[in-house]
Amino acid sequence: MTDSPTRILLADDHALVRRGVRLILDAEPDLTVVAEADDGAEAVARAREHRPDLAVLDIAMPRLTGLQAARELSRTCPETRILILTMYDNEQYFFEALGAGASGYVLKSVADRDLVEACRATMRGEPFLYPGAVDALIRDHLDRVRDGGTGSSRTLTDREEEILKLVAEGHTSQQIADLLFISPKTVERHRANVLQKLGLKDRLELTRYAIRVGLIEP
């Protein structure tokens, strides 16, 4: 008796990347792409609809980033495992991905070599880390030991980060409210909290900040 193939949701805002990754995955008998999404919010909706075994998420996507989508999926679709596929060889993103519930982190530059094994490792319940990530984990552990185990907490809540990204992308309060299923008044309150916490004055400064921390692409 053969096991059914791992059902995969693939999310990336570049259609050519999705096509290439899908070719890699669908070529394997134990992997099959059952749904695609071109932004983080659509990825969450498709995951709720299809209940895939595995979500492969890009980081830099409109509306919700892959990291924001991963946090949402961890809450709402805990049975779906998560793999981050990204161009960013970046320790900050790597640690945020682990914190968001991802089981692995694969660089697009070596996707043809690593992605299939990363999918299989994730479905076996094993973490998949690229070599630079292992070095980062060791350094982080040594830093924590040296600093007595203290770590700085993130400035913004997950919801505030979501609203910051959407404001920076130019969405109105009503559009954000519709997307996140909250009231426009709640959006305005979160937006005011973000401005106060970050010491920013207006949308322009919010947008610059969002670009600087990698929430949106310039």
PDB file of C-alpha atoms in Angstrom:
ATOM      1  CA  MET A   1       0.000   0.000   0.000  1.00  0.00           C
ATOM      2  CA  THR A   2       1.464   3.386  -1.007  1.00  0.00           C
ATOM      3  CA  ASP A   3       0.968   6.575   0.949  1.00  0.00           C
ATOM      4  CA  SER A   4      -0.863   9.398  -0.783  1.00  0.00           C
ATOM      5  CA  PRO A   5       1.390  12.256  -1.940  1.00  0.00           C
ATOM      6  CA  THR A   6       1.995  15.301   0.262  1.00  0.00           C
ATOM      7  CA  ARG A   7      -0.508  18.009  -0.760  1.00  0.00           C
ATOM      8  CA  ILE A   8       1.238  21.373  -1.098  1.00  0.00           C
ATOM      9  CA  LEU A   9       0.109  25.006  -1.197  1.00  0.00           C
ATOM     10  CA  LEU A  10       2.600  27.206  -3.059  1.00  0.00           C
ATOM     11  CA  ALA A  11       2.602  30.979  -2.428  1.00  0.00           C
ATOM     12  CA  ASP A  12       4.817  33.456  -4.295  1.00  0.00           C
ATOM     13  CA  ASP A  13       3.922  36.759  -5.934  1.00  0.00           C
ATOM     14  CA  HIS A  14       5.995  35.988  -9.047  1.00  0.00           C
ATOM     15  CA  ALA A  15       4.165  33.676 -11.464  1.00  0.00           C
ATOM     16  CA  LEU A  16       7.408  32.519 -13.094  1.00  0.00           C
ATOM     17  CA  VAL A  17       8.838  31.474  -9.743  1.00  0.00           C
ATOM     18  CA  ARG A  18       5.658  29.567  -8.905  1.00  0.00           C
ATOM     19  CA  ARG A  19       5.783  27.818 -12.268  1.00  0.00           C
ATOM     20  CA  GLY A  20       9.396  26.778 -11.787  1.00  0.00           C
ATOM     21  CA  VAL A  21       8.887  25.584  -8.228  1.00  0.00           C
ATOM     22  CA  ARG A  22       5.756  23.698  -9.224  1.00  0.00           C
ATOM     23  CA  LEU A  23       7.706  21.863 -11.941  1.00  0.00           C
ATOM     24  CA  ILE A  24      10.279  20.779  -9.341  1.00  0.00           C
ATOM     25  CA  LEU A  25       7.633  19.571  -6.870  1.00  0.00           C
ATOM     26  CA  ASP A  26       5.183  17.941  -9.283  1.00  0.00           C
ATOM     27  CA  ALA A  27       8.020  15.933 -10.816  1.00  0.00           C
ATOM     28  CA  GLU A  28       8.222  13.936  -7.551  1.00  0.00           C
ATOM     29  CA  PRO A  29       5.724  11.073  -7.067  1.00  0.00           C
ATOM     30  CA  ASP A  30       5.331  11.816  -3.339  1.00  0.00           C
ATOM     31  CA  LEU A  31       4.654  15.569  -3.745  1.00  0.00           C
ATOM     32  CA  THR A  32       1.795  17.398  -5.468  1.00  0.00           C
ATOM     33  CA  VAL A  33       0.846  21.084  -5.628  1.00  0.00           C
ATOM     34  CA  VAL A  34      -2.905  21.410  -5.000  1.00  0.00           C
ATOM     35  CA  ALA A  35      -3.201  25.213  -4.752  1.00  0.00           C
ATOM     36  CA  GLU A  36      -1.299  28.414  -5.548  1.00  0.00           C
ATOM     37  CA  ALA A  37      -1.468  31.953  -4.173  1.00  0.00           C
ATOM     38  CA  ASP A  38       0.192  35.205  -5.220  1.00  0.00           C
ATOM     39  CA  ASP A  39       0.064  37.011  -1.862  1.00  0.00           C
ATOM     40  CA  GLY A  40       0.031  36.139   1.823  1.00  0.00           C
ATOM     41  CA  ALA A  41      -3.648  36.844   2.411  1.00  0.00           C
ATOM     42  CA  GLU A  42      -4.643  34.593  -0.497  1.00  0.00           C
ATOM     43  CA  ALA A  43      -2.310  31.906   0.870  1.00  0.00           C
ATOM     44  CA  VAL A  44      -4.212  31.918   4.170  1.00  0.00           C
ATOM     45  CA  ALA A  45      -7.566  31.745   2.340  1.00  0.00           C
ATOM     46  CA  ARG A  46      -6.402  28.906   0.075  1.00  0.00           C
ATOM     47  CA  ALA A  47      -5.022  26.979   3.057  1.00  0.00           C
ATOM     48  CA  ARG A  48      -8.371  27.224   4.821  1.00  0.00           C
ATOM     49  CA  GLU A  49     -10.082  26.034   1.646  1.00  0.00           C
ATOM     50  CA  HIS A  50      -7.763  23.168   0.659  1.00  0.00           C
ATOM     51  CA  ARG A  51      -6.259  22.164   4.033  1.00  0.00           C
ATOM     52  CA  PRO A  52      -2.892  21.205   2.492  1.00  0.00           C
ATOM     53  CA  ASP A  53      -0.316  19.105   4.311  1.00  0.00           C
ATOM     54  CA  LEU A  54       2.397  21.655   3.617  1.00  0.00           C
ATOM     55  CA  ALA A  55       2.519  25.377   2.750  1.00  0.00           C
ATOM     56  CA  VAL A  56       5.585  26.668   0.891  1.00  0.00           C
ATOM     57  CA  LEU A  57       5.660  30.449   1.394  1.00  0.00           C
ATOM     58  CA  ASP A  58       7.784  33.234  -0.056  1.00  0.00           C
ATOM     59  CA  ILE A  59       8.627  36.029   2.419  1.00  0.00           C
ATOM     60  CA  ALA A  60       8.201  39.201   0.327  1.00  0.00           C
ATOM     61  CA  MET A  61       4.551  39.175  -0.779  1.00  0.00           C
ATOM     62  CA  PRO A  62       1.820  41.867  -0.917  1.00  0.00           C
ATOM     63  CA  ARG A  63      -0.956  42.289   1.683  1.00  0.00           C
ATOM     64  CA  LEU A  64       0.551  39.758   4.103  1.00  0.00           C
ATOM     65  CA  THR A  65       4.203  38.696   4.043  1.00  0.00           C
ATOM     66  CA  GLY A  66       5.043  35.021   4.137  1.00  0.00           C
ATOM     67  CA  LEU A  67       6.007  35.410   7.801  1.00  0.00           C
ATOM     68  CA  GLN A  68       2.675  37.031   8.649  1.00  0.00           C
ATOM     69  CA  ALA A  69       0.857  34.319   6.698  1.00  0.00           C
ATOM     70  CA  ALA A  70       2.863  31.665   8.551  1.00  0.00           C
ATOM     71  CA  ARG A  71       1.789  33.091  11.913  1.00  0.00           C
ATOM     72  CA  GLU A  72      -1.849  33.104  10.780  1.00  0.00           C
ATOM     73  CA  LEU A  73      -1.629  29.536   9.450  1.00  0.00           C
ATOM     74  CA  SER A  74      -0.038  28.345  12.698  1.00  0.00           C
ATOM     75  CA  ARG A  75      -3.100  29.693  14.502  1.00  0.00           C
ATOM     76  CA  THR A  76      -5.863  28.684  12.107  1.00  0.00           C
ATOM     77  CA  CYS A  77      -4.494  25.616  10.259  1.00  0.00           C
ATOM     78  CA  PRO A  78      -2.155  23.978  12.790  1.00  0.00           C
ATOM     79  CA  GLU A  79      -2.205  20.698  10.862  1.00  0.00           C
ATOM     80  CA  THR A  80      -0.538  22.416   7.870  1.00  0.00           C
ATOM     81  CA  ARG A  81       3.250  22.402   8.113  1.00  0.00           C
ATOM     82  CA  ILE A  82       5.135  25.434   6.837  1.00  0.00           C
ATOM     83  CA  LEU A  83       8.288  25.858   4.769  1.00  0.00           C
ATOM     84  CA  ILE A  84       9.758  29.248   3.882  1.00  0.00           C
ATOM     85  CA  LEU A  85      11.257  29.550   0.372  1.00  0.00           C
ATOM     86  CA  THR A  86      13.080  32.845  -0.013  1.00  0.00           C
ATOM     87  CA  MET A  87      15.817  34.800  -1.726  1.00  0.00           C
ATOM     88  CA  TYR A  88      16.840  36.301   1.642  1.00  0.00           C
ATOM     89  CA  ASP A  89      19.920  34.756   3.258  1.00  0.00           C
ATOM     90  CA  ASN A  90      19.087  36.801   6.335  1.00  0.00           C
ATOM     91  CA  GLU A  91      19.374  35.792   9.994  1.00  0.00           C
ATOM     92  CA  GLN A  92      16.575  38.103  11.120  1.00  0.00           C
ATOM     93  CA  TYR A  93      14.093  36.565   8.660  1.00  0.00           C
ATOM     94  CA  PHE A  94      15.315  33.085   9.532  1.00  0.00           C
ATOM     95  CA  PHE A  95      14.656  33.531  13.252  1.00  0.00           C
ATOM     96  CA  GLU A  96      11.310  35.219  12.580  1.00  0.00           C
ATOM     97  CA  ALA A  97      10.345  32.285  10.343  1.00  0.00           C
ATOM     98  CA  LEU A  98      11.058  29.820  13.146  1.00  0.00           C
ATOM     99  CA  GLY A  99       9.110  32.016  15.556  1.00  0.00           C
ATOM    100  CA  ALA A 100       6.183  32.119  13.119  1.00  0.00           C
ATOM    101  CA  GLY A 101       5.939  28.340  13.120  1.00  0.00           C
ATOM    102  CA  ALA A 102       7.945  27.396  10.016  1.00  0.00           C
ATOM    103  CA  SER A 103       9.709  24.030  10.029  1.00  0.00           C
ATOM    104  CA  GLY A 104      12.313  24.954   7.457  1.00  0.00           C
ATOM    105  CA  TYR A 105      13.980  27.737   5.494  1.00  0.00           C
ATOM    106  CA  VAL A 106      15.164  27.172   1.903  1.00  0.00           C
ATOM    107  CA  LEU A 107      16.996  29.654  -0.317  1.00  0.00           C
ATOM    108  CA  LYS A 108      15.595  30.094  -3.841  1.00  0.00           C
ATOM    109  CA  SER A 109      19.133  30.104  -5.235  1.00  0.00           C
ATOM    110  CA  VAL A 110      19.450  26.406  -4.372  1.00  0.00           C
ATOM    111  CA  ALA A 111      15.778  25.399  -4.558  1.00  0.00           C
ATOM    112  CA  ASP A 112      16.454  22.885  -7.331  1.00  0.00           C
ATOM    113  CA  ARG A 113      18.884  21.138  -4.984  1.00  0.00           C
ATOM    114  CA  ASP A 114      17.254  21.534  -1.547  1.00  0.00           C
ATOM    115  CA  LEU A 115      13.518  22.060  -1.899  1.00  0.00           C
ATOM    116  CA  VAL A 116      12.378  18.470  -2.445  1.00  0.00           C
ATOM    117  CA  GLU A 117      14.394  17.191   0.503  1.00  0.00           C
ATOM    118  CA  ALA A 118      13.169  20.123   2.614  1.00  0.00           C
ATOM    119  CA  CYS A 119       9.553  19.165   1.886  1.00  0.00           C
ATOM    120  CA  ARG A 120      10.197  15.547   2.812  1.00  0.00           C
ATOM    121  CA  ALA A 121      12.099  16.466   5.986  1.00  0.00           C
ATOM    122  CA  THR A 122       9.310  18.810   7.070  1.00  0.00           C
ATOM    123  CA  MET A 123       6.689  16.099   6.578  1.00  0.00           C
ATOM    124  CA  ARG A 124       8.839  13.705   8.669  1.00  0.00           C
ATOM    125  CA  GLY A 125       8.730  16.273  11.446  1.00  0.00           C
ATOM    126  CA  GLU A 126      12.386  17.223  11.016  1.00  0.00           C
ATOM    127  CA  PRO A 127      13.625  20.834  10.681  1.00  0.00           C
ATOM    128  CA  PHE A 128      15.347  21.767   7.417  1.00  0.00           C
ATOM    129  CA  LEU A 129      17.985  24.489   7.658  1.00  0.00           C
ATOM    130  CA  TYR A 130      20.410  25.759   5.062  1.00  0.00           C
ATOM    131  CA  PRO A 131      24.088  25.726   6.174  1.00  0.00           C
ATOM    132  CA  GLY A 132      24.242  29.442   7.021  1.00  0.00           C
ATOM    133  CA  ALA A 133      21.177  29.055   9.239  1.00  0.00           C
ATOM    134  CA  VAL A 134      22.907  26.415  11.336  1.00  0.00           C
ATOM    135  CA  ASP A 135      25.784  28.841  11.936  1.00  0.00           C
ATOM    136  CA  ALA A 136      23.264  31.544  12.890  1.00  0.00           C
ATOM    137  CA  LEU A 137      21.562  29.224  15.402  1.00  0.00           C
ATOM    138  CA  ILE A 138      24.886  28.409  17.045  1.00  0.00           C
ATOM    139  CA  ARG A 139      25.842  32.111  17.258  1.00  0.00           C
ATOM    140  CA  ASP A 140      22.433  32.980  18.675  1.00  0.00           C
ATOM    141  CA  HIS A 141      22.725  30.289  21.332  1.00  0.00           C
ATOM    142  CA  LEU A 142      26.206  31.495  22.325  1.00  0.00           C
ATOM    143  CA  ASP A 143      24.975  35.112  22.468  1.00  0.00           C
ATOM    144  CA  ARG A 144      22.061  34.109  24.719  1.00  0.00           C
ATOM    145  CA  VAL A 145      24.411  32.227  27.049  1.00  0.00           C
ATOM    146  CA  ARG A 146      26.752  35.225  27.174  1.00  0.00           C
ATOM    147  CA  ASP A 147      23.872  37.645  27.823  1.00  0.00           C
ATOM    148  CA  GLY A 148      22.299  35.499  30.513  1.00  0.00           C
ATOM    149  CA  GLY A 149      19.438  34.250  28.372  1.00  0.00           C
ATOM    150  CA  THR A 150      17.733  37.588  27.871  1.00  0.00           C
ATOM    151  CA  GLY A 151      16.265  38.530  24.542  1.00  0.00           C
ATOM    152  CA  SER A 152      14.572  41.662  23.284  1.00  0.00           C
ATOM    153  CA  SER A 153      10.862  41.404  22.499  1.00  0.00           C
ATOM    154  CA  ARG A 154       9.403  42.641  19.223  1.00  0.00           C
ATOM    155  CA  THR A 155       8.198  46.237  19.348  1.00  0.00           C
ATOM    156  CA  LEU A 156       4.923  45.675  17.481  1.00  0.00           C
ATOM    157  CA  THR A 157       2.240  43.044  17.953  1.00  0.00           C
ATOM    158  CA  ASP A 158       1.421  40.737  15.029  1.00  0.00           C
ATOM    159  CA  ARG A 159      -1.778  42.704  14.327  1.00  0.00           C
ATOM    160  CA  GLU A 160       0.044  46.055  14.431  1.00  0.00           C
ATOM    161  CA  GLU A 161       2.643  44.697  12.001  1.00  0.00           C
ATOM    162  CA  GLU A 162      -0.106  43.543   9.629  1.00  0.00           C
ATOM    163  CA  ILE A 163      -1.722  46.984   9.695  1.00  0.00           C
ATOM    164  CA  LEU A 164       1.624  48.758   9.267  1.00  0.00           C
ATOM    165  CA  LYS A 165       2.282  46.749   6.100  1.00  0.00           C
ATOM    166  CA  LEU A 166      -1.161  47.409   4.649  1.00  0.00           C
ATOM    167  CA  VAL A 167      -1.036  51.137   5.437  1.00  0.00           C
ATOM    168  CA  ALA A 168       2.407  51.355   3.824  1.00  0.00           C
ATOM    169  CA  GLU A 169       1.049  49.592   0.721  1.00  0.00           C
ATOM    170  CA  GLY A 170      -1.555  52.361   0.385  1.00  0.00           C
ATOM    171  CA  HIS A 171      -4.708  50.609   1.576  1.00  0.00           C
ATOM    172  CA  THR A 172      -7.414  52.751   3.201  1.00  0.00           C
ATOM    173  CA  SER A 173      -8.685  52.080   6.722  1.00  0.00           C
ATOM    174  CA  GLN A 174     -11.893  50.633   5.277  1.00  0.00           C
ATOM    175  CA  GLN A 175      -9.970  48.305   2.919  1.00  0.00           C
ATOM    176  CA  ILE A 176      -7.772  47.136   5.800  1.00  0.00           C
ATOM    177  CA  ALA A 177     -10.845  46.593   7.982  1.00  0.00           C
ATOM    178  CA  ASP A 178     -12.480  44.483   5.264  1.00  0.00           C
ATOM    179  CA  LEU A 179      -9.317  42.430   4.727  1.00  0.00           C
ATOM    180  CA  LEU A 180      -8.701  41.735   8.427  1.00  0.00           C
ATOM    181  CA  PHE A 181     -12.383  41.443   9.434  1.00  0.00           C
ATOM    182  CA  ILE A 182     -12.183  44.244  11.997  1.00  0.00           C
ATOM    183  CA  SER A 183     -13.783  47.693  12.202  1.00  0.00           C
ATOM    184  CA  PRO A 184     -12.238  50.836  10.635  1.00  0.00           C
ATOM    185  CA  LYS A 185     -12.152  52.336  14.146  1.00  0.00           C
ATOM    186  CA  THR A 186     -10.014  49.404  15.326  1.00  0.00           C
ATOM    187  CA  VAL A 187      -7.703  49.916  12.338  1.00  0.00           C
ATOM    188  CA  GLU A 188      -7.280  53.589  13.247  1.00  0.00           C
ATOM    189  CA  ARG A 189      -6.518  52.702  16.862  1.00  0.00           C
ATOM    190  CA  HIS A 190      -3.859  50.180  15.827  1.00  0.00           C
ATOM    191  CA  ARG A 191      -2.405  52.681  13.345  1.00  0.00           C
ATOM    192  CA  ALA A 192      -2.160  55.336  16.071  1.00  0.00           C
ATOM    193  CA  ASN A 193      -0.445  52.822  18.372  1.00  0.00           C
ATOM    194  CA  VAL A 194       2.060  51.958  15.625  1.00  0.00           C
ATOM    195  CA  LEU A 195       2.897  55.622  15.013  1.00  0.00           C
ATOM    196  CA  GLN A 196       3.333  56.226  18.744  1.00  0.00           C
ATOM    197  CA  LYS A 197       5.450  53.105  19.361  1.00  0.00           C
ATOM    198  CA  LEU A 198       7.766  53.806  16.419  1.00  0.00           C
ATOM    199  CA  GLY A 199       7.889  57.569  16.907  1.00  0.00           C
ATOM    200  CA  LEU A 200       6.631  58.248  13.366  1.00  0.00           C
ATOM    201  CA  LYS A 201       4.409  61.090  12.131  1.00  0.00           C
ATOM    202  CA  ASP A 202       2.610  59.977   8.966  1.00  0.00           C
ATOM    203  CA  ARG A 203       2.132  57.383   6.215  1.00  0.00           C
ATOM    204  CA  LEU A 204       5.302  58.447   4.391  1.00  0.00           C
ATOM    205  CA  GLU A 205       7.431  57.732   7.452  1.00  0.00           C
ATOM    206  CA  LEU A 206       5.505  54.494   8.013  1.00  0.00           C
ATOM    207  CA  THR A 207       6.259  53.441   4.440  1.00  0.00           C
ATOM    208  CA  ARG A 208       9.960  54.203   4.805  1.00  0.00           C
ATOM    209  CA  TYR A 209      10.050  52.191   8.009  1.00  0.00           C
ATOM    210  CA  ALA A 210       8.208  49.253   6.381  1.00  0.00           C
ATOM    211  CA  ILE A 211      10.751  49.211   3.530  1.00  0.00           C
ATOM    212  CA  ARG A 212      13.671  49.421   5.953  1.00  0.00           C
ATOM    213  CA  VAL A 213      12.541  46.402   8.007  1.00  0.00           C
ATOM    214  CA  GLY A 214      11.580  44.364   4.915  1.00  0.00           C
ATOM    215  CA  LEU A 215       7.773  44.357   5.276  1.00  0.00           C
ATOM    216  CA  ILE A 216       7.394  45.758   1.753  1.00  0.00           C
ATOM    217  CA  GLU A 217       9.683  45.999  -1.243  1.00  0.00           C
ATOM    218  CA  PRO A 218      10.745  49.476  -2.448  1.00  0.00           C
TER     219      PRO A 218
END
